[in-house]
mmCIF file of C-alpha atoms in Angstrom:
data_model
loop_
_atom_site.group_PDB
_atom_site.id
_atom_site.type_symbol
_atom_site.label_atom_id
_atom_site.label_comp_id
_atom_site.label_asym_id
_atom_site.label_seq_id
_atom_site.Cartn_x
_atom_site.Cartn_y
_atom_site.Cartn_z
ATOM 1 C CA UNK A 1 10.603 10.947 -27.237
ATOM 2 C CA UNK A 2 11.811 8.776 -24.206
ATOM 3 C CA UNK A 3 10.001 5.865 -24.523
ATOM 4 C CA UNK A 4 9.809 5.650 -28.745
ATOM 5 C CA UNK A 5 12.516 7.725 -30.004
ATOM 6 C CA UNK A 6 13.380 7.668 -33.600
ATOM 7 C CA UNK A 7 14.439 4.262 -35.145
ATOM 8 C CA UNK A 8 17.054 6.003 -36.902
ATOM 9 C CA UNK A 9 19.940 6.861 -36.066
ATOM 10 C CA UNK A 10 19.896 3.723 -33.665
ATOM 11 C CA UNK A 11 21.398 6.540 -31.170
ATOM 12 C CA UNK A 12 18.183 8.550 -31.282
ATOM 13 C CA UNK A 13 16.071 5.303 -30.464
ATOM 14 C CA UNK A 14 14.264 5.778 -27.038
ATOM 15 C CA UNK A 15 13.421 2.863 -24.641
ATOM 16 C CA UNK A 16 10.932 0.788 -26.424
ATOM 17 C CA UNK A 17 12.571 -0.227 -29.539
ATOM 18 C CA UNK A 18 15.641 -0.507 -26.981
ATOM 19 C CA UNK A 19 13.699 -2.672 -25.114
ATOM 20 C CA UNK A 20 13.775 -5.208 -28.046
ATOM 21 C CA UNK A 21 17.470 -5.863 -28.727
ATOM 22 C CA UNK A 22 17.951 -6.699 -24.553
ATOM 23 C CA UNK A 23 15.233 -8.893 -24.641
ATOM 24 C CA UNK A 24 16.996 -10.782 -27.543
ATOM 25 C CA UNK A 25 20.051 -10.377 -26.341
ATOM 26 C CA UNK A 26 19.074 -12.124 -23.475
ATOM 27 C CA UNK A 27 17.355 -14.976 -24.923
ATOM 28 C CA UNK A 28 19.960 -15.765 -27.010
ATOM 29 C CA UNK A 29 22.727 -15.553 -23.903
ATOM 30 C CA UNK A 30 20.388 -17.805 -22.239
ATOM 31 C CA UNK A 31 18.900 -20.318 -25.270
ATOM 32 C CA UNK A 32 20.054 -23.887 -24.498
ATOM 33 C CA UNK A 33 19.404 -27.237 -25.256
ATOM 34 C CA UNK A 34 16.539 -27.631 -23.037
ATOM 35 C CA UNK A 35 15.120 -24.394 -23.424
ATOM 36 C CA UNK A 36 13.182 -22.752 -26.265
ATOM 37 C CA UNK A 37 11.493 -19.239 -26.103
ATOM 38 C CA UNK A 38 8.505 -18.453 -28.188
ATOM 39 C CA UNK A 39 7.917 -13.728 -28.480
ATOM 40 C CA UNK A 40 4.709 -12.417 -29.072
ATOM 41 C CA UNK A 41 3.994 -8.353 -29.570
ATOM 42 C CA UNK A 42 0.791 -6.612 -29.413
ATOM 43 C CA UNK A 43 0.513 -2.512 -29.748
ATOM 44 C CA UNK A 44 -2.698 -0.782 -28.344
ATOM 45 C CA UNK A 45 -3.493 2.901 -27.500
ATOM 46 C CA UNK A 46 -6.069 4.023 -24.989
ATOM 47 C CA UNK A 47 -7.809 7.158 -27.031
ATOM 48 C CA UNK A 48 -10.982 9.088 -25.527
ATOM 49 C CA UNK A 49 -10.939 5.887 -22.994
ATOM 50 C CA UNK A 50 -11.518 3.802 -25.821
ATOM 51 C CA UNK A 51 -8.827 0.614 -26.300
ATOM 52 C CA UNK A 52 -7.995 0.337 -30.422
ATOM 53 C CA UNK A 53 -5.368 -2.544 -31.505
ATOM 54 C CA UNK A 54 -2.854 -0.309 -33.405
ATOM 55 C CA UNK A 55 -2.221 -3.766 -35.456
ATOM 56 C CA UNK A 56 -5.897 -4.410 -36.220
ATOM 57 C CA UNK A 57 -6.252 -4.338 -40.120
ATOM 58 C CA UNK A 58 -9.472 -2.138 -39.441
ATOM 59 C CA UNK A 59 -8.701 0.452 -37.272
ATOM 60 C CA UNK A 60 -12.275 1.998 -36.768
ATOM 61 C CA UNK A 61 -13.042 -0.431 -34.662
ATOM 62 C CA UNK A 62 -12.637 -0.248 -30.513
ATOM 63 C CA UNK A 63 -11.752 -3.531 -28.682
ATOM 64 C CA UNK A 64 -13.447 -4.620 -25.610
ATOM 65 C CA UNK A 65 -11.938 -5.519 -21.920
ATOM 66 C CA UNK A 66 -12.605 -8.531 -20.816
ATOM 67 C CA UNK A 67 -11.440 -10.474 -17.386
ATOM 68 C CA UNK A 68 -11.537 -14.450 -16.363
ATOM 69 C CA UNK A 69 -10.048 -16.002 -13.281
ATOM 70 C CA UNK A 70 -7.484 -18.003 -15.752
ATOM 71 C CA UNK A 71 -5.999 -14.617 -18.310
ATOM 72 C CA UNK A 72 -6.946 -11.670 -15.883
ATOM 73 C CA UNK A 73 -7.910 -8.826 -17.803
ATOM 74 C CA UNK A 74 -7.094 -8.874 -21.072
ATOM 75 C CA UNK A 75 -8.232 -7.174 -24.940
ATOM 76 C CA UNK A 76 -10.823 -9.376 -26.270
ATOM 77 C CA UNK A 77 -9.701 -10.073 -30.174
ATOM 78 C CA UNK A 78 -6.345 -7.973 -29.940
ATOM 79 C CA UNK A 79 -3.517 -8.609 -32.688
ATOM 80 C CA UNK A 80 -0.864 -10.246 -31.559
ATOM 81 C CA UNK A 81 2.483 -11.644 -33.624
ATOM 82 C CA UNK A 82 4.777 -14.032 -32.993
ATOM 83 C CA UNK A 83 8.137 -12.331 -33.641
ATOM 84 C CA UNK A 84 12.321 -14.159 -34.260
ATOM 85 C CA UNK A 85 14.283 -11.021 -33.929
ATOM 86 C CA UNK A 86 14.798 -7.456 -32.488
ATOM 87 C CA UNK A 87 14.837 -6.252 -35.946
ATOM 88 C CA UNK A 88 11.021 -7.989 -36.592
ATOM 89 C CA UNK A 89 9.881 -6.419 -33.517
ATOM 90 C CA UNK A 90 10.807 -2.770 -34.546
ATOM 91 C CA UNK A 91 8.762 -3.445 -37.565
ATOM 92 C CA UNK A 92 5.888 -4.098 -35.707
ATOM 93 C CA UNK A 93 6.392 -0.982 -33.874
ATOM 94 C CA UNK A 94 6.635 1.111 -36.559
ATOM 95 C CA UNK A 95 3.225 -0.163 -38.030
ATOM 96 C CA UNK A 96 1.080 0.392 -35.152
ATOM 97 C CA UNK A 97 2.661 4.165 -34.513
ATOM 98 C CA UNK A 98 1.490 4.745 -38.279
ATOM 99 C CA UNK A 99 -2.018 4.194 -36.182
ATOM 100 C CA UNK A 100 -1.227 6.105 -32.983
ATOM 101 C CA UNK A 101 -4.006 9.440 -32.742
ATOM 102 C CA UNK A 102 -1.805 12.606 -32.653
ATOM 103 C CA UNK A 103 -2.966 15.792 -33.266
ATOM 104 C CA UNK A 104 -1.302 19.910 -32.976
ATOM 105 C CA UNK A 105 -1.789 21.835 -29.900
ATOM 106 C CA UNK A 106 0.006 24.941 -28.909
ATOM 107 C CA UNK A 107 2.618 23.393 -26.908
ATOM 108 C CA UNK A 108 3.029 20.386 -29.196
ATOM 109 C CA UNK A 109 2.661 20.080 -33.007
ATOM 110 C CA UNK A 110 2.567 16.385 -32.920
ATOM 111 C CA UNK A 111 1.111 15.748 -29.687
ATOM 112 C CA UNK A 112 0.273 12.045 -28.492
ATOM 113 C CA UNK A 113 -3.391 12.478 -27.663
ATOM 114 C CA UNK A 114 -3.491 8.908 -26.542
ATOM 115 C CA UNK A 115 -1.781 6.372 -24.262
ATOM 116 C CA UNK A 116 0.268 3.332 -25.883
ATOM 117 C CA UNK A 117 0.684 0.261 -24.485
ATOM 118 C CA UNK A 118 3.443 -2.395 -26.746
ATOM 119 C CA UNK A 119 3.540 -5.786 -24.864
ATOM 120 C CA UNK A 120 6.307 -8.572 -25.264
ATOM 121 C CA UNK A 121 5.179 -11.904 -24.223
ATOM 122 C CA UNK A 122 7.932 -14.362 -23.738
ATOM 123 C CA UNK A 123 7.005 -17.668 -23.367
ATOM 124 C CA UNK A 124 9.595 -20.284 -21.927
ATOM 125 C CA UNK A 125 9.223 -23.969 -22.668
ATOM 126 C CA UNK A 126 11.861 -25.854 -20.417
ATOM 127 C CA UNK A 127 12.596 -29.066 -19.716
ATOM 128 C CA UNK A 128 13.596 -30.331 -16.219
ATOM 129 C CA UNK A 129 17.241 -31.470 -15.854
ATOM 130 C CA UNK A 130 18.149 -35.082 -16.439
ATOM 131 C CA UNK A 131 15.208 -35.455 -18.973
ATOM 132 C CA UNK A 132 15.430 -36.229 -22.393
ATOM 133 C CA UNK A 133 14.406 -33.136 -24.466
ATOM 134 C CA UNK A 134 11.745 -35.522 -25.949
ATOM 135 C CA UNK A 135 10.031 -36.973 -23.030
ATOM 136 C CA UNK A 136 7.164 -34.151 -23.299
ATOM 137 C CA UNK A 137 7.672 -33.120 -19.704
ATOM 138 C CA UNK A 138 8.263 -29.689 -20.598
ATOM 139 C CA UNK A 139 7.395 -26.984 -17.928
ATOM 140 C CA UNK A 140 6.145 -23.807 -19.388
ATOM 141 C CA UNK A 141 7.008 -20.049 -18.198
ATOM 142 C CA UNK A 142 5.197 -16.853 -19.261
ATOM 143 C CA UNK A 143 6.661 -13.435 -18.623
ATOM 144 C CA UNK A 144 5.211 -10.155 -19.833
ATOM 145 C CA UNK A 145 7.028 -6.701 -20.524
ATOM 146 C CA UNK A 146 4.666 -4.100 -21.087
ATOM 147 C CA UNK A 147 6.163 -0.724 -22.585
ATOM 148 C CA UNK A 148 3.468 1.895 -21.991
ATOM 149 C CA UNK A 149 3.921 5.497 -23.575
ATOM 150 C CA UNK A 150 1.991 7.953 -21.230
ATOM 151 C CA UNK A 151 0.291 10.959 -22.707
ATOM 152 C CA UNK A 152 1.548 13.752 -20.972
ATOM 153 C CA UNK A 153 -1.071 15.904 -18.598
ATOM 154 C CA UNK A 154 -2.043 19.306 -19.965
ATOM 155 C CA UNK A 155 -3.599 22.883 -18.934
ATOM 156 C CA UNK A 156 -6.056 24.292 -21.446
ATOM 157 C CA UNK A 157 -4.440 27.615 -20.507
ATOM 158 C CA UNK A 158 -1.881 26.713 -21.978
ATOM 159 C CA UNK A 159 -2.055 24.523 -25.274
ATOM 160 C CA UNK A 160 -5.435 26.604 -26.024
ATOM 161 C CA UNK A 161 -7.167 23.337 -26.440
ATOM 162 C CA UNK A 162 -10.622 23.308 -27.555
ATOM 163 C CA UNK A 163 -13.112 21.361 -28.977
ATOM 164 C CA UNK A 164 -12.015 17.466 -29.586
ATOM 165 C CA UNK A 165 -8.519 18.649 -28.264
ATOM 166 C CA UNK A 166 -9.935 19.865 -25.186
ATOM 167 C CA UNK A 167 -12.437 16.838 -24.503
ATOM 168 C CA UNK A 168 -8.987 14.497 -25.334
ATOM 169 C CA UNK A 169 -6.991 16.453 -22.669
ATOM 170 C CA UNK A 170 -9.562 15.976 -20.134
ATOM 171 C CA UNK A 171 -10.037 11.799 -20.829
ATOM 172 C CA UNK A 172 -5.858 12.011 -20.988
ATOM 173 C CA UNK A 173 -5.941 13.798 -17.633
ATOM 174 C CA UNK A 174 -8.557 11.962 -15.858
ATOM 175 C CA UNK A 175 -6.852 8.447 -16.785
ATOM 176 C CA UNK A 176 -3.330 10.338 -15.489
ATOM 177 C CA UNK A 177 -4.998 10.488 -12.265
ATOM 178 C CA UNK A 178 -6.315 7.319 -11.747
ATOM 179 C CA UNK A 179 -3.179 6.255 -12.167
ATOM 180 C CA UNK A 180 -2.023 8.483 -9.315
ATOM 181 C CA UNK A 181 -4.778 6.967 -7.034
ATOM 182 C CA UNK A 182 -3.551 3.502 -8.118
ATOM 183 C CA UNK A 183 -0.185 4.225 -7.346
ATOM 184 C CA UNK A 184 -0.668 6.057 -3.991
ATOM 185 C CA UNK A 185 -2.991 3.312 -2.406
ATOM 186 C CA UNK A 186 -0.565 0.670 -3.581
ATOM 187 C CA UNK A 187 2.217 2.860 -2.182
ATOM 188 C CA UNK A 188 0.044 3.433 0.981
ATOM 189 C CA UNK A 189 0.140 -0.144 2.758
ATOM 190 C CA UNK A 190 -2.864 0.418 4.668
ATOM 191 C CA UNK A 191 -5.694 0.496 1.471
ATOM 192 C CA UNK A 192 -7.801 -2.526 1.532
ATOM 193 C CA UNK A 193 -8.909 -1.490 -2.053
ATOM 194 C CA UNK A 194 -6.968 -0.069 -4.772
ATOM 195 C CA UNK A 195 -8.971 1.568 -7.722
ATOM 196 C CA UNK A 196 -8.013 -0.619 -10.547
ATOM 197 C CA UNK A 197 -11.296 -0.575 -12.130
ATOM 198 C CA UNK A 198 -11.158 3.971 -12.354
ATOM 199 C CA UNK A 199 -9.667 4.238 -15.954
ATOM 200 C CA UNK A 200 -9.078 1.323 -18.807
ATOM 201 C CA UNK A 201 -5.623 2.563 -18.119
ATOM 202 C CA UNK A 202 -5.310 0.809 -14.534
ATOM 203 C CA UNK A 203 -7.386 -1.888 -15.537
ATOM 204 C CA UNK A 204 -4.959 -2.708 -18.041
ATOM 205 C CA UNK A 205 -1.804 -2.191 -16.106
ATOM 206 C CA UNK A 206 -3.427 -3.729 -12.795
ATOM 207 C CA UNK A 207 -0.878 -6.681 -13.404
ATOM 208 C CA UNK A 208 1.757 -4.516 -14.109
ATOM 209 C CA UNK A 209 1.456 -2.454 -10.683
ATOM 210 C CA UNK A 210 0.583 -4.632 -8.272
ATOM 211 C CA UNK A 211 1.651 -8.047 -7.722
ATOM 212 C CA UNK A 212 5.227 -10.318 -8.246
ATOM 213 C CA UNK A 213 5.886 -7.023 -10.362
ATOM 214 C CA UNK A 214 8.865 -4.774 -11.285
ATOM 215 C CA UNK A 215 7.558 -1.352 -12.342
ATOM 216 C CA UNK A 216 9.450 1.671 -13.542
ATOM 217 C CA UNK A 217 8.266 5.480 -14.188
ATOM 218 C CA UNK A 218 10.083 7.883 -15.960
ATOM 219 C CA UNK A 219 8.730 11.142 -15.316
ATOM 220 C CA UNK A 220 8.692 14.188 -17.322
ATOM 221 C CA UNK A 221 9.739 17.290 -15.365
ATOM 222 C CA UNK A 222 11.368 20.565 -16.656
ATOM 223 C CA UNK A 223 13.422 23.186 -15.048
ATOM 224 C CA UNK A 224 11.867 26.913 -17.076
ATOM 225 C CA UNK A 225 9.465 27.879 -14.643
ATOM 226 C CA UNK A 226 6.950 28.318 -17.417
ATOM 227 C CA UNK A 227 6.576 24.228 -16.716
ATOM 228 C CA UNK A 228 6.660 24.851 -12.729
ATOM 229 C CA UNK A 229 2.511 23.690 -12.545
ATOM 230 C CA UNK A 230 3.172 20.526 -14.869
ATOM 231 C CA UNK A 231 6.296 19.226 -13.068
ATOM 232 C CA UNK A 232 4.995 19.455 -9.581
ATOM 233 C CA UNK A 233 1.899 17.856 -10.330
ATOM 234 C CA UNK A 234 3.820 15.317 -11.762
ATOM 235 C CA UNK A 235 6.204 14.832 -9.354
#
């Protein structure tokens, strides 16, 4: 409910599809002359450690990772679309959560059994001061905003998982901790390696942890000490 909300009311909308209108916001504040901006989107979840594009038009089909010195690791064949507006964006969104995997367990009748990642490419073409917009000596800048939904951890205890619920809670949870690994030997200083390559979750994020990065966590703790196990292993 944090990250994706509900599109409407626009007051119920969580941080993703918020995401959108500061990203135009911005560009247009900032869109002059000598600057254009080009906005791609892609939507993927991370189900059973399996990557799907939640755009793809068939969506049996699991996409591969792939890495090269030049795009770092990246979703061989994933959907992308080249998007003019906030509004065009939320579309986009709302098609590939028509895809997400959800299914009922005790705690959650429309739990997200997978991890989401939606990723806004914005592409600057600029060209340097005192030269005419024309003169093809445009420099080029790529930045990449990637909105990732976690699934939450879970006991078995206490959704009463079983059967493809309980072998999703277990992929969900062993991705979770990767994570945690990643974090803490990033965190640490000292690690001369840090376990990117543990889940397709890290591996996909490794240029979102590490790095000229900005990274931000919202964390799911609550205060009924029913949840006292789930909030201090989260925290």
């Amino acid at each position: 409910h944090t990250m994706e909300g509900s599109l409407d009311p626009p007051a119920e909308r969580g941080i993703i599809p918020n995401a959108f209108d500061t990203v135009f916001a911005d560009i247009d504040a900032s869109e002059a002359v000598d600057k254009t901006f080009l906005v791609r989107a892609s939507f993927l979840e991370i189900y059973n450690e399996n990557v799907r594009d939640l755009l793809a038009k068939d969506q049996t089909k699991t996409c591969a990772l792939k890495e090269t010195p030049e795009k770092g690791v990246y979703v061989d064949g994933l959907t992308t679309f080249v998007v003019k507006s906030a509004e065009e964006m939320r579309k986009v969104l709302e098609v590939g959560k028509k895809n997400r995997s959800v299914g009922a367990t005790l705690m959650n009748a429309d739990s997200s059994r997978s991890h989401s990642i939606f990723t806004v490419t914005v592409e600057t073409s600029e060209t340097a001061p005192g030269e005419p917009s024309n003169s093809g000596e445009a420099r080029i800048r790529v930045g990449k905003l990637n909105l990732v939904d976690l699934a939450g951890s879970e006991r078995q205890s206490k959704t009463q998982a079983s059967g493809d619920r309980l072998k999703e809670a277990t992929k969900i949870n062993l991705s979770l901790s990767a994570l945690g690994n990643v974090i803490s030997a990033l965190v640490d200083g000292k690690s001369q390696h840090i376990p990117y390559r543990d889940s397709k979750l890290t591996r996909l994020l490794q240029d979102s942890l590490g790095g000229n990065t900005k990274t931000v966590m919202i964390a799911n703790v609550g205060p009924a000490d029913y949840n006292f196990d789930e909030t201090m292993s989260t925290l």
